[in-house]
Amino acid sequence: MPSLKELIKKQDLLSGGHRACAGCGATIIVRQVLLAAQYPVVVGASTGCLEVVTTIFPYTAWKVPFIHSAFENVAATIAGVETGYRALKEKGKIKEEIRFIAFGGDGGTYDIGLQALSGAIERGHRMLYICYNNQAYMNTGIQRSSATPYCAHTTTSPAGKVIPGKPQFRKDLTEIVIAHDIPYAAQASLAYWNDLTKKVQKALEVDGPSFINVLSVCPLGWGVPSDMTVEIARLAVETCFWPLYEYENGKYIINRKPREKKPIEEFLKKQNRFRHIFRHPDRDKIIARIQKEIDRRWERLLKRAG
Amino acid sequence: MIVARTGNEAMAEAMRQVNPDVVAAYPITPATEIVQIFSSFVHDGLVDTKFVAVESEHSAMSACIGAAAAGARVMTGTASQGLALMHEMLFIAAALRLPIVLCVVNRSLSAPINIHCDHSDTLASRDSGWIQIYTENSQEAYDSVIQAVKISERALLPVMVTIDGFIISHGMERIDILDDREVREYLGEPPKRPNLLDIDKPITMGPLDLQDYFFEHKRSEIEGMNTSLPHIEAVAREYKERFGRYYPVIDTYRIDDAEVAVMAMGSAAGTAKVVVDRMREKGKKVGLIRMRVVRPFPKNYLKELIQGFAAVGIMDRSDTLSTLGGHLYVETRAVLYRASHQPPIKNYIYGLGGRDISLEEIEEIFEEVLEIGKSGKVTEPVVYKGVRE
C-alpha cells in the first residue's frame, strides 16, 4: 500500500478544470481510484454526472483511454473492451498489461444497469466495477433511485404533505453482487482514502470481476455545504449507515467497526434531504424506524463477518 | 466448394471463415440459429474468436461497441425483437464510426408475437446510420457477410446483412463456399483505427457533445453514409474479380426491354423472377428490380432506372404505419419527385408475419401493373396482397 506522500507524487489521471460542482464526491473517488491503480487502465462510464462533467467536447479530463456509450450498459461496454483486449493480446497484437474499470452512478448500477452488471459478473470478465453511489439521479435533477434512503426527499419522492419522502428502504446492492459469488466485492467511502486505495489495488489483482460500492456525497442533492463532503461521508461510516467491508474469497471482513456507533440522527440532521423529518409530527417514530433498520443491517453484517 | 446449407448455416459459415476477434450475442425470442452454430465453431476450436454470451441484445451490441472500440474485428447476429432491443445501441455504434457486422434474420416485430418473416425489424432501424444489405438467397447472404466486413472497415460504418426468416434462414440451398484461405487473404488484417488499447495515446470516446459541436459531428456521420456507396460498389467489383460472383447495389432481371417492372426485396424477388420468366413466355414485357442495398438508399441509380417504365409495382414486406404505405414505396416516391418522367407506381404490401406469397399472386401484381402502364391510372395506390379483409 503506497503512502499518501507516494500517492501525491503520481500523475493525476483526471485533470482539474472539469465541470463537477464544488464538493462533488464522484470526482474525488475517481481521482483516488486512478491514483491507486497499479496498472495502466481503460475506463468506461455510464451516462451520468461523471461522464457529463468530465467530457464536454472538445475537452476531456481523462488522461487514460475512456469510453461512454449509454446509461444502462457500462458493464457490457467495458466487458466488450476487455474481451477485445483478451482476443488481441492472445494474438500478440497487444503487449501491455491493462486493467479495465467501469464507473457507474447508483442509477446506472442499482436500477437500469443491474442486468448488464449481473451478466458481466456472471461471465467473469476481468473488470473492476465501481459504483459511485450518491443515492439518487443527480444528473437529471435529483430523482429517487433504489439506492435512495428511506424518507429522503428527491424530486420524485418529495417530502409531501402526506408522504414524507421516499417510502422504501434502500436496496442492498453490495449483497446482490456478493450473491454472484464474485471473487472480490467491497463497500468503501471517499472519506477513507487509504481504505479505498487498498481495495482498488486488491480488486485490480483479482483475475475476474470485482466490485466496489463507494458512497459518494452530492452536496446539491443531499443539501449539504460543499465543504462538508468528507465529513458527511465519514459520518455515514461512523453511524453504520454505510459500513466499510469486504467480501473476499467467500469471507466477510469489516474494515471499520466504530467503537461507539453514533446515532443516525447525527447523520440525518446535517442534510436538507432529511430536513422534513425533523419538522414532522412523527419525527421520533420516523427516526426510530430508520435507526432500527440500520441496526438490523449492521447486526446482519456482524454475523456474516463472524 | 459446393455444399448444401440453410441461410443460417451459410451466414455462420461466413462468420467462421472471417474468424472475427469478438462475437457477442444473445438469443432473444425469436432467436437466430446463426450465433448458436457459430458458438459450436468456438467450442470446437475452429475459430480464435472470443464469444461473449451476454444477457440481452442490448448488452450484445454494447459489448460489440466496446470490443470494436478496442480495435477488434467484431460480428454478431440477431432478429426481430433482439434488433429492437439493440435499437438504442445501433445509433451509438454508427455514430462512433465502428465497423461492426450484424447478421439479421428478418422477422416480424411484435405484437402480435409471430417469429416469421417480414422486414419490419430492419426497416425500423433504417435511420440508425447502419449500411443495410438485403439478400435474396443463401449464396448471396454468405457472400454479403464477407463483403460486409470489408465495407464496414472502409466506410467506417457498421453493416447489417439480412436474410428472410424461415424462407431463407431455414431453407436448405446449394451454395458455393470459398476456401478459408481465400477469405482470410481477401480480408487481411483490419486497418488500424484509433482505439482504446493504445494506452500511450489516450482517447475519449462518446463524450458529451452540445450545441457547439454536435451538429458538425452528426454532419460528418451523414457524410460517411452519403459517401459509402462507392465503397460498397468497389467491394462488389473486387469480389467479382477474385471470386466471380457479382452483386450490384440494385439487382435487375430482364428489364432491358420491359414495359413495366415490379420492385421487391429479399426472397420474394427470387419468386418474382420465376413469374417474370413465365410472363415473358407469354410475350409480356415485364422485369424485376430488386433493392439490395437500402442504406445508403441508391437514389440516383433508382431514379435513372425506373424513369423508363410505363408503370412500376412496389412490393413491400412492411408498412410504415403512417398512412403512406410501405417503406420501399415511400422512399421510391421521394426519389421520383425529382425525376423528369414519373411513371405511375402502386404499392403492394404482402407477406406480413410470414404469410406466403404465391407465384399466382405475384402474377396478378404484374398483370395489374401492365394495366396501369396502359391506362396511366392508379386507383388505389396502396393495397394489401393476400390478406383477408
XYZ file of C-alpha atoms in Angstrom:
695
model
C 0.000 0.000 0.000
C 1.554 3.313 -1.025
C 1.668 6.143 1.478
C -0.128 9.399 0.898
C 3.249 11.007 0.199
C 3.898 8.484 -2.560
C 0.397 8.804 -3.997
C 0.544 12.550 -4.391
C 3.718 12.233 -6.455
C 1.833 10.155 -9.056
C 0.318 11.831 -12.079
C -3.287 12.798 -11.579
C -5.141 10.930 -14.325
C -8.283 13.013 -14.010
C -7.237 16.564 -14.702
C -8.603 19.597 -12.938
C -10.827 22.063 -14.767
C -13.660 19.594 -15.245
C -17.146 20.842 -14.530
C -18.142 18.966 -11.418
C -19.790 21.016 -8.672
C -17.658 22.143 -5.760
C -17.589 19.366 -3.207
C -18.636 16.638 -5.668
C -17.840 13.212 -4.258
C -17.693 11.452 -7.624
C -14.560 13.159 -8.904
C -12.806 12.729 -5.543
C -13.497 8.995 -5.832
C -12.305 8.785 -9.437
C -9.053 10.577 -8.656
C -8.405 8.292 -5.706
C -9.167 5.195 -7.757
C -6.902 6.250 -10.627
C -4.097 7.166 -8.233
C -4.439 3.785 -6.582
C -4.340 1.811 -9.841
C -1.048 -0.044 -10.116
C -1.605 -0.853 -13.847
C -2.475 1.201 -16.935
C -6.258 1.326 -17.115
C -9.019 1.836 -19.658
C -12.097 3.456 -18.160
C -15.762 3.179 -19.090
C -18.530 5.309 -17.640
C -22.274 5.145 -17.801
C -24.267 8.205 -18.761
C -24.472 10.401 -15.691
C -22.854 13.268 -13.826
C -19.356 11.842 -14.089
C -19.459 11.417 -17.864
C -21.120 14.802 -18.308
C -18.742 16.867 -16.217
C -15.532 15.247 -17.453
C -16.056 15.003 -21.216
C -17.743 18.101 -22.608
C -16.367 18.214 -26.137
C -13.802 19.490 -27.169
C -12.364 18.949 -23.674
C -11.727 15.808 -21.721
C -10.478 15.452 -18.185
C -9.381 11.865 -18.801
C -5.693 11.152 -19.226
C -6.498 7.469 -19.667
C -8.465 5.907 -22.565
C -12.145 6.446 -21.866
C -15.419 5.253 -23.368
C -19.002 6.195 -22.701
C -21.790 4.638 -24.753
C -25.121 4.716 -22.869
C -26.720 4.723 -19.441
C -27.602 1.114 -18.685
C -24.660 -0.680 -20.166
C -21.261 0.372 -18.862
C -20.707 -3.165 -17.562
C -21.446 -4.638 -21.003
C -19.408 -1.989 -22.807
C -16.328 -2.446 -20.646
C -16.823 -6.228 -20.885
C -16.587 -5.795 -24.655
C -13.412 -3.733 -24.358
C -11.910 -6.323 -22.041
C -12.868 -9.149 -24.411
C -11.343 -7.292 -27.348
C -8.208 -6.885 -25.266
C -8.021 -10.596 -24.468
C -8.525 -11.510 -28.129
C -5.840 -9.114 -29.351
C -3.442 -9.994 -26.552
C -3.676 -13.678 -27.348
C -2.819 -12.882 -30.967
C 0.224 -10.908 -29.819
C -1.157 -7.607 -31.089
C -1.135 -6.036 -27.625
C 1.759 -6.392 -25.244
C 0.844 -4.291 -22.216
C -0.880 -5.456 -19.060
C -4.022 -3.349 -18.952
C -6.896 -3.296 -16.458
C -10.460 -2.210 -17.071
C -12.534 -0.043 -14.766
C -16.216 0.824 -15.161
C -17.730 3.743 -13.272
C -21.480 3.858 -12.861
C -23.650 6.021 -10.678
C -26.255 4.393 -8.448
C -28.982 4.890 -11.068
C -26.849 3.259 -13.749
C -25.894 0.463 -11.382
C -28.718 -0.284 -8.919
C -31.546 0.332 -11.391
C -31.214 0.427 -15.172
C -27.749 -1.143 -15.301
C -28.328 -4.013 -12.880
C -28.883 -6.606 -15.609
C -25.749 -5.682 -17.550
C -23.740 -5.688 -14.313
C -25.091 -9.073 -13.257
C -24.340 -10.543 -16.680
C -20.794 -9.204 -16.763
C -20.056 -10.562 -13.273
C -21.515 -13.972 -14.115
C -19.386 -14.203 -17.251
C -16.274 -13.452 -15.253
C -14.779 -10.541 -17.168
C -11.637 -9.185 -15.588
C -13.000 -5.769 -14.738
C -13.407 -3.569 -11.717
C -16.850 -2.038 -11.468
C -17.083 0.993 -9.231
C -20.441 2.376 -8.272
C -20.085 5.990 -7.196
C -23.212 5.955 -5.142
C -24.722 9.338 -4.365
C -28.110 7.795 -3.719
C -30.204 9.452 -6.435
C -30.232 10.506 -10.099
C -28.336 13.741 -9.537
C -27.514 14.439 -13.179
C -31.143 14.587 -14.237
C -32.342 16.644 -11.297
C -32.255 14.537 -8.130
C -34.803 11.794 -8.799
C -35.064 8.828 -6.450
C -33.261 5.598 -7.255
C -33.360 2.245 -5.485
C -30.235 3.442 -3.627
C -32.082 6.434 -2.161
C -32.520 6.047 1.602
C -35.861 5.866 3.378
C -37.612 9.234 3.785
C -35.050 11.132 1.711
C -36.511 13.987 -0.269
C -35.914 13.792 -4.003
C -37.829 15.351 -6.888
C -39.698 12.089 -7.494
C -40.040 11.194 -3.815
C -40.736 14.672 -2.485
C -41.354 15.479 1.148
C -45.095 15.948 0.673
C -47.962 16.741 2.984
C -48.941 13.074 3.209
C -45.848 11.085 2.227
C -42.595 12.275 3.843
C -40.013 11.477 1.134
C -39.104 8.040 -0.170
C -41.418 5.365 1.245
C -38.977 2.450 0.813
C -35.658 1.498 2.342
C -32.537 1.236 0.145
C -31.764 -1.803 -1.951
C -28.649 -3.603 -0.671
C -26.795 -3.852 -3.960
C -23.480 -4.935 -2.470
C -25.214 -8.058 -1.138
C -26.811 -8.695 -4.538
C -23.371 -8.523 -6.136
C -21.936 -10.833 -3.470
C -24.702 -13.333 -4.239
C -22.995 -13.821 -7.631
C -20.106 -15.467 -5.753
C -17.902 -12.690 -7.060
C -14.206 -13.073 -6.147
C -13.996 -9.596 -4.627
C -16.586 -7.036 -3.539
C -16.379 -4.173 -1.099
C -18.012 -1.083 0.250
C -15.860 1.997 0.613
C -16.118 5.697 1.281
C -14.376 8.747 -0.101
C -13.645 9.780 3.499
C -11.235 6.858 3.961
C -8.698 7.254 1.132
C -6.349 4.588 2.465
C -9.122 2.027 2.718
C -10.314 2.841 -0.815
C -6.767 2.694 -2.216
C -6.170 -0.700 -0.651
C -9.448 -2.023 -2.012
C -8.806 -0.786 -5.549
C -5.367 -2.401 -5.552
C -6.777 -5.685 -4.285
C -9.576 -5.584 -6.851
C -7.181 -4.987 -9.732
C -5.192 -8.082 -8.775
C -8.270 -10.286 -8.972
C -8.315 -12.476 -12.075
C -12.002 -11.919 -12.679
C -14.719 -9.438 -11.838
C -14.581 -7.177 -8.810
C -16.969 -4.587 -7.473
C -16.633 -1.642 -5.102
C -19.648 0.331 -3.964
C -18.343 3.738 -2.874
C -20.656 6.078 -1.045
C -20.382 9.445 -2.706
C -21.792 12.721 -1.474
C -23.710 15.116 -3.677
C -23.813 18.500 -1.919
C -26.624 19.679 -4.182
C -28.777 16.573 -3.930
C -28.161 15.944 -0.252
C -28.453 19.575 0.765
C -25.099 19.920 2.490
C -22.479 22.678 2.204
C -19.817 21.846 -0.375
C -17.056 21.875 2.236
C -18.825 19.137 4.232
C -18.489 16.278 1.704
C -15.787 14.388 3.555
C -17.323 14.982 6.969
C -20.729 13.689 5.881
C -19.152 10.676 4.198
C -17.293 9.918 7.436
C -20.468 10.266 9.493
C -22.131 7.705 7.221
C -19.498 5.198 8.301
C -19.481 6.204 11.977
C -23.265 5.769 12.193
C -23.095 2.434 10.331
C -25.320 3.951 7.649
C -22.530 2.876 5.260
C -20.308 0.171 6.744
C -16.879 -0.359 5.200
C -16.417 -4.024 4.457
C -15.003 -6.526 2.024
C -16.108 -9.829 0.655
C -13.053 -11.743 -0.413
C -12.867 -15.406 -1.352
C -16.182 -16.084 0.339
C -15.362 -14.271 3.599
C -16.663 -11.031 5.010
C -14.220 -8.604 6.616
C -15.485 -5.463 8.315
C -12.826 -2.812 7.835
C -14.085 -0.331 10.371
C -16.095 -1.079 13.478
C -16.969 2.174 15.221
C -16.129 1.925 18.933
C -19.348 3.719 19.623
C -21.919 3.674 16.881
C -23.146 7.263 16.514
C -26.923 7.729 16.408
C -28.309 8.083 12.877
C -29.876 11.382 13.846
C -26.430 12.980 13.684
C -26.113 11.955 10.047
C -29.690 12.905 9.118
C -29.815 16.326 10.718
C -26.896 17.668 8.711
C -28.651 17.136 5.375
C -31.530 19.055 3.864
C -32.820 15.925 2.143
C -33.928 14.729 5.591
C -34.902 18.159 6.985
C -38.652 17.483 6.753
C -38.319 14.547 9.138
C -37.349 16.898 11.938
C -40.466 19.009 11.366
C -42.765 16.019 11.060
C -45.276 15.293 13.840
C -43.982 11.680 13.844
C -40.375 12.790 13.900
C -39.272 10.459 16.697
C -41.053 7.449 15.230
C -39.510 8.003 11.822
C -36.001 8.386 13.203
C -36.501 5.290 15.371
C -37.620 3.323 12.327
C -34.526 4.416 10.390
C -32.270 3.574 13.335
C -33.888 0.163 13.683
C -33.244 -0.699 10.042
C -29.634 0.462 10.253
C -29.133 -1.623 13.389
C -30.726 -4.653 11.740
C -28.459 -4.440 8.696
C -25.365 -3.795 10.843
C -26.130 -6.794 13.055
C -26.622 -8.937 9.986
C -23.242 -7.821 8.656
C -21.559 -8.513 12.000
C -22.986 -12.021 11.918
C -21.804 -12.594 8.351
C -18.323 -11.429 9.262
C -18.420 -13.906 12.164
C -16.810 -25.988 -52.872
C -20.483 -26.801 -53.429
C -22.386 -27.580 -50.244
C -25.986 -27.674 -49.020
C -26.634 -25.031 -46.378
C -29.530 -23.231 -44.779
C -29.352 -19.456 -44.730
C -28.423 -19.562 -41.065
C -25.650 -22.053 -41.750
C -24.409 -20.051 -44.717
C -24.090 -16.899 -42.619
C -22.469 -18.792 -39.749
C -20.046 -20.366 -42.226
C -19.062 -16.919 -43.498
C -18.515 -15.823 -39.894
C -16.315 -18.870 -39.271
C -14.181 -18.011 -42.260
C -13.944 -14.352 -41.249
C -12.789 -15.590 -37.829
C -13.586 -12.310 -36.025
C -11.847 -11.342 -32.785
C -15.083 -10.996 -30.833
C -18.707 -12.103 -31.193
C -21.184 -11.020 -28.508
C -24.740 -12.263 -28.875
C -27.968 -13.181 -27.125
C -30.775 -15.491 -28.261
C -33.924 -13.437 -27.740
C -37.217 -14.952 -28.939
C -37.300 -15.255 -31.892
C -33.652 -16.325 -31.756
C -31.424 -16.841 -34.733
C -29.566 -20.093 -35.174
C -26.592 -18.261 -36.718
C -24.996 -17.496 -33.380
C -25.644 -20.908 -31.912
C -23.973 -22.546 -34.923
C -21.111 -20.103 -34.529
C -20.714 -20.890 -30.833
C -20.161 -24.539 -31.744
C -17.307 -23.390 -34.010
C -15.866 -21.586 -30.969
C -16.217 -24.580 -28.672
C -14.796 -26.955 -31.268
C -11.742 -24.740 -31.673
C -12.443 -23.904 -35.333
C -12.084 -20.159 -34.729
C -9.991 -17.944 -32.441
C -12.982 -15.775 -31.647
C -13.824 -14.756 -28.089
C -17.523 -15.469 -27.812
C -19.417 -13.412 -25.231
C -22.778 -14.957 -24.381
C -24.325 -11.792 -22.993
C -27.580 -11.458 -21.109
C -29.516 -9.369 -23.658
C -29.289 -7.961 -27.179
C -28.806 -4.543 -25.629
C -25.680 -5.833 -23.951
C -24.719 -7.724 -27.125
C -24.469 -4.518 -29.106
C -22.911 -2.713 -26.122
C -20.183 -5.347 -25.875
C -19.674 -5.233 -29.655
C -19.222 -1.471 -29.353
C -16.689 -1.912 -26.550
C -14.756 -4.570 -28.445
C -14.775 -2.588 -31.691
C -13.636 0.491 -29.762
C -10.741 -1.626 -28.502
C -9.742 -2.204 -32.143
C -11.099 -5.724 -32.536
C -12.922 -7.138 -35.574
C -16.444 -7.722 -34.323
C -19.560 -9.503 -35.567
C -22.925 -10.552 -34.151
C -26.369 -11.744 -35.171
C -29.958 -11.171 -34.174
C -33.565 -10.952 -35.364
C -36.772 -9.079 -34.745
C -37.199 -8.218 -31.046
C -33.481 -8.539 -30.479
C -32.796 -5.879 -33.085
C -35.474 -3.718 -31.489
C -33.791 -4.116 -28.107
C -30.477 -3.113 -29.683
C -32.091 -0.034 -31.181
C -30.504 2.493 -28.813
C -27.062 0.998 -29.320
C -27.339 0.821 -33.131
C -27.227 4.597 -33.316
C -24.249 4.744 -30.963
C -22.300 2.105 -32.910
C -22.810 4.075 -36.124
C -22.068 7.480 -34.637
C -18.851 6.178 -33.054
C -17.975 5.005 -36.600
C -17.326 1.440 -35.511
C -17.034 -1.302 -38.135
C -19.374 -3.977 -36.769
C -21.097 -6.607 -38.916
C -24.564 -7.766 -37.883
C -26.311 -10.767 -39.465
C -30.057 -10.258 -39.192
C -32.795 -12.768 -39.847
C -35.788 -10.667 -40.880
C -38.816 -11.439 -38.734
C -41.911 -9.510 -37.746
C -41.836 -7.195 -34.794
C -44.349 -7.855 -32.021
C -47.228 -7.515 -31.364
C -48.689 -9.968 -32.038
C -45.615 -12.085 -31.456
C -45.033 -14.077 -34.605
C -41.383 -15.163 -35.361
C -41.911 -15.452 -39.157
C -40.641 -13.256 -41.953
C -41.278 -9.687 -42.729
C -38.992 -6.687 -42.996
C -40.448 -4.590 -40.195
C -37.484 -5.191 -37.891
C -34.608 -3.927 -40.012
C -36.686 -1.225 -41.664
C -37.494 0.166 -38.229
C -33.708 0.564 -37.861
C -33.209 2.194 -41.225
C -32.387 5.614 -39.769
C -29.796 4.321 -37.307
C -26.786 5.004 -39.527
C -26.100 1.382 -40.491
C -25.497 0.228 -44.029
C -28.259 -2.270 -44.875
C -27.916 -5.096 -47.392
C -30.995 -7.276 -48.076
C -30.112 -10.600 -49.665
C -32.213 -12.881 -51.842
C -30.799 -16.300 -51.046
C -28.206 -18.183 -49.009
C -25.433 -17.778 -51.561
C -25.821 -14.040 -51.595
C -26.108 -13.958 -47.801
C -22.848 -15.859 -47.475
C -21.007 -13.631 -49.947
C -22.513 -10.455 -48.486
C -21.376 -11.225 -44.939
C -17.784 -11.490 -46.168
C -18.183 -8.315 -48.212
C -19.734 -6.525 -45.221
C -16.538 -6.911 -43.203
C -14.579 -5.132 -45.924
C -17.240 -2.476 -46.470
C -17.540 -1.659 -42.768
C -13.790 -1.287 -42.361
C -13.503 1.024 -45.369
C -16.620 3.128 -44.812
C -16.118 3.101 -41.022
C -19.789 2.333 -40.625
C -21.486 -0.739 -39.211
C -23.224 -3.012 -41.702
C -26.241 -5.265 -41.327
C -26.836 -8.087 -43.785
C -30.293 -9.625 -43.771
C -31.960 -12.858 -44.820
C -35.664 -13.630 -44.834
C -36.772 -15.514 -41.723
C -37.552 -19.202 -42.290
C -37.821 -18.823 -46.083
C -34.055 -18.393 -46.367
C -32.862 -18.881 -42.791
C -34.265 -22.407 -42.547
C -34.425 -23.339 -46.226
C -31.644 -25.608 -47.475
C -29.929 -24.431 -50.655
C -26.964 -25.333 -52.770
C -24.211 -22.804 -52.251
C -20.643 -22.385 -53.361
C -18.311 -21.569 -50.493
C -14.779 -20.260 -50.756
C -11.674 -21.746 -49.180
C -10.921 -20.423 -45.715
C -7.564 -19.242 -47.013
C -9.141 -17.241 -49.836
C -11.473 -15.438 -47.449
C -8.734 -14.671 -44.951
C -6.369 -13.456 -47.641
C -9.038 -11.218 -49.086
C -9.972 -9.675 -45.742
C -6.442 -9.466 -44.348
C -5.778 -7.662 -41.099
C -8.277 -4.952 -40.208
C -6.886 -1.466 -40.901
C -5.586 0.264 -37.780
C -8.009 2.706 -36.201
C -7.649 4.957 -33.145
C -8.584 2.638 -30.287
C -8.885 2.380 -26.528
C -5.990 -0.025 -26.069
C -3.431 2.466 -27.288
C -2.622 3.497 -23.744
C 0.133 5.863 -24.799
C -2.358 7.868 -26.856
C -5.430 8.002 -24.650
C -8.626 8.969 -26.437
C -12.048 9.833 -25.054
C -14.863 8.123 -26.962
C -18.511 9.063 -26.593
C -18.128 12.456 -24.905
C -20.938 14.879 -24.163
C -21.353 16.968 -27.285
C -23.519 20.061 -27.022
C -24.906 22.723 -29.344
C -21.447 23.942 -30.301
C -20.160 20.694 -31.870
C -22.889 18.026 -32.084
C -24.178 19.258 -35.441
C -20.739 19.072 -37.074
C -20.212 15.556 -35.766
C -23.628 14.429 -36.944
C -22.986 16.082 -40.289
C -19.759 14.139 -40.669
C -21.573 10.894 -39.866
C -24.187 11.766 -42.513
C -21.366 12.404 -44.958
C -19.951 8.999 -44.063
C -23.241 7.428 -45.146
C -23.535 9.694 -48.183
C -20.128 8.596 -49.445
C -20.417 4.907 -48.554
C -21.916 3.708 -51.847
C -18.579 3.779 -53.749
C -17.086 1.546 -51.027
C -19.934 -0.947 -51.425
C -19.506 -0.946 -55.194
C -15.729 -1.234 -55.048
C -16.011 -4.249 -52.763
C -18.582 -5.829 -55.114
C -16.189 -5.379 -58.062
C -13.173 -6.751 -56.182
C -15.227 -9.707 -55.038
C -16.253 -10.445 -58.610
C -12.666 -10.228 -59.823
C -11.440 -12.561 -57.098
C -14.305 -14.981 -56.772
C -16.503 -14.496 -59.826
C -19.782 -13.610 -58.125
C -21.182 -10.115 -58.531
C -23.922 -8.316 -56.631
C -24.905 -4.841 -57.770
C -26.427 -2.232 -55.484
C -29.719 -2.710 -57.323
C -30.239 -6.098 -58.884
C -32.336 -6.256 -62.046
C -33.881 -9.082 -64.009
C -34.977 -8.897 -67.665
C -35.646 -5.183 -67.585
C -33.871 -4.153 -70.770
C -36.942 -4.100 -72.980
C -39.509 -4.301 -70.186
C -42.554 -2.048 -70.332
C -43.305 -2.357 -66.646
C -41.380 -3.536 -63.615
C -42.011 -4.760 -60.107
C -39.700 -3.864 -57.229
C -39.064 -6.151 -54.271
C -36.528 -7.027 -51.578
C -35.353 -10.327 -50.159
C -36.539 -13.801 -51.096
C -39.751 -12.679 -52.809
C -37.526 -11.323 -55.579
C -36.487 -14.891 -56.332
C -40.116 -15.933 -56.610
C -40.853 -12.907 -58.777
C -38.070 -13.861 -61.194
C -39.885 -17.122 -61.874
C -43.023 -15.124 -62.589
C -41.117 -12.835 -64.936
C -39.936 -15.882 -66.921
C -43.469 -17.262 -67.110
C -44.865 -13.984 -68.319
C -42.070 -13.479 -70.789
C -43.006 -16.849 -72.283
C -46.461 -15.392 -72.842
C -44.862 -12.415 -74.601
C -45.415 -9.949 -71.788
C -42.638 -7.435 -71.386
C -42.057 -7.344 -67.663
C -38.978 -7.142 -65.486
C -37.888 -7.096 -61.876
C -35.947 -4.601 -59.764
C -34.508 -5.941 -56.523
C -33.309 -3.457 -53.965
C -30.219 -4.995 -52.405
C -28.646 -2.001 -50.710
C -31.288 0.048 -48.912
C -28.973 2.132 -46.713
C -27.490 4.183 -48.206
C -30.555 4.475 -50.422
C -29.234 4.382 -54.011
C -31.426 7.257 -55.117
C -29.615 8.225 -58.318
C -29.460 4.699 -59.679
C -33.072 4.091 -58.830
C -34.222 7.345 -60.390
C -32.387 6.547 -63.628
C -33.682 3.023 -63.628
C -37.399 3.477 -63.109
C -37.994 6.563 -65.214
C -38.094 4.396 -68.311
C -41.032 2.202 -67.313
C -44.679 2.746 -68.124
C -45.562 1.700 -64.556
C -43.882 0.191 -61.502
C -45.385 -2.019 -58.812
C -43.605 -1.836 -55.477
C -43.762 -4.828 -53.178
C -43.190 -4.104 -49.504
C -42.968 -6.710 -46.772
C -43.597 -3.991 -44.183
C -45.814 -0.999 -43.562
C -44.726 2.341 -42.155
C -47.999 2.706 -40.195
C -48.003 6.304 -41.311
C -50.900 6.154 -43.864
C -48.231 6.493 -46.573
C -47.703 2.787 -47.344
C -44.657 0.529 -47.215
C -41.062 1.667 -46.736
C -39.790 0.991 -50.240
C -42.849 2.676 -51.762
C -42.472 5.804 -49.642
C -38.785 6.134 -50.442
C -39.261 5.455 -54.146
C -41.932 8.155 -54.294
C -39.455 10.559 -52.711
C -36.864 9.681 -55.355
C -39.390 10.116 -58.174
C -40.246 13.635 -57.079
C -37.194 14.950 -58.919
C -37.455 12.605 -61.916
C -38.219 14.108 -65.314
C -40.539 11.225 -66.134
C -42.637 9.905 -63.307
C -44.168 6.528 -64.048
C -47.314 5.669 -62.091
C -46.454 3.478 -59.094
C -48.544 1.242 -56.918
C -47.692 -0.294 -53.553
C -48.412 -3.945 -52.778
C -47.880 -4.786 -49.137
C -47.591 -8.540 -48.760
C -46.347 -11.341 -46.579
C -46.561 -9.730 -43.133
C -45.861 -12.198 -40.338
C -44.565 -14.764 -42.824
C -47.726 -15.066 -44.943
C -46.667 -16.849 -48.134
C -46.853 -15.008 -51.416
C -47.604 -17.313 -54.339
C -46.466 -17.211 -57.957
C -50.096 -16.569 -58.903
C -50.375 -13.574 -56.608
C -47.197 -12.061 -57.997
C -48.503 -12.706 -61.494
C -51.674 -10.806 -60.562
C -49.480 -7.910 -59.466
C -47.623 -7.912 -62.775
C -50.901 -8.054 -64.732
C -52.257 -5.134 -62.781
C -49.075 -3.114 -63.288
C -49.291 -3.821 -67.040
C -52.844 -2.436 -66.961
C -51.640 0.645 -65.073
C -48.921 1.040 -67.703
C -51.584 1.137 -70.410
C -54.103 3.349 -68.659
C -51.622 5.502 -66.746
C -54.059 5.463 -63.855
C -53.691 4.193 -60.293
C -56.999 3.999 -58.475
C -55.819 2.638 -55.155
C -52.145 3.476 -54.527
C -51.587 1.165 -51.542
C -53.117 -2.311 -51.372
C -52.594 -5.340 -49.162
C -51.983 -8.543 -51.094
C -53.020 -11.860 -49.610
C -54.802 -10.559 -46.522
C -58.391 -11.376 -45.504
C -60.233 -8.043 -45.350
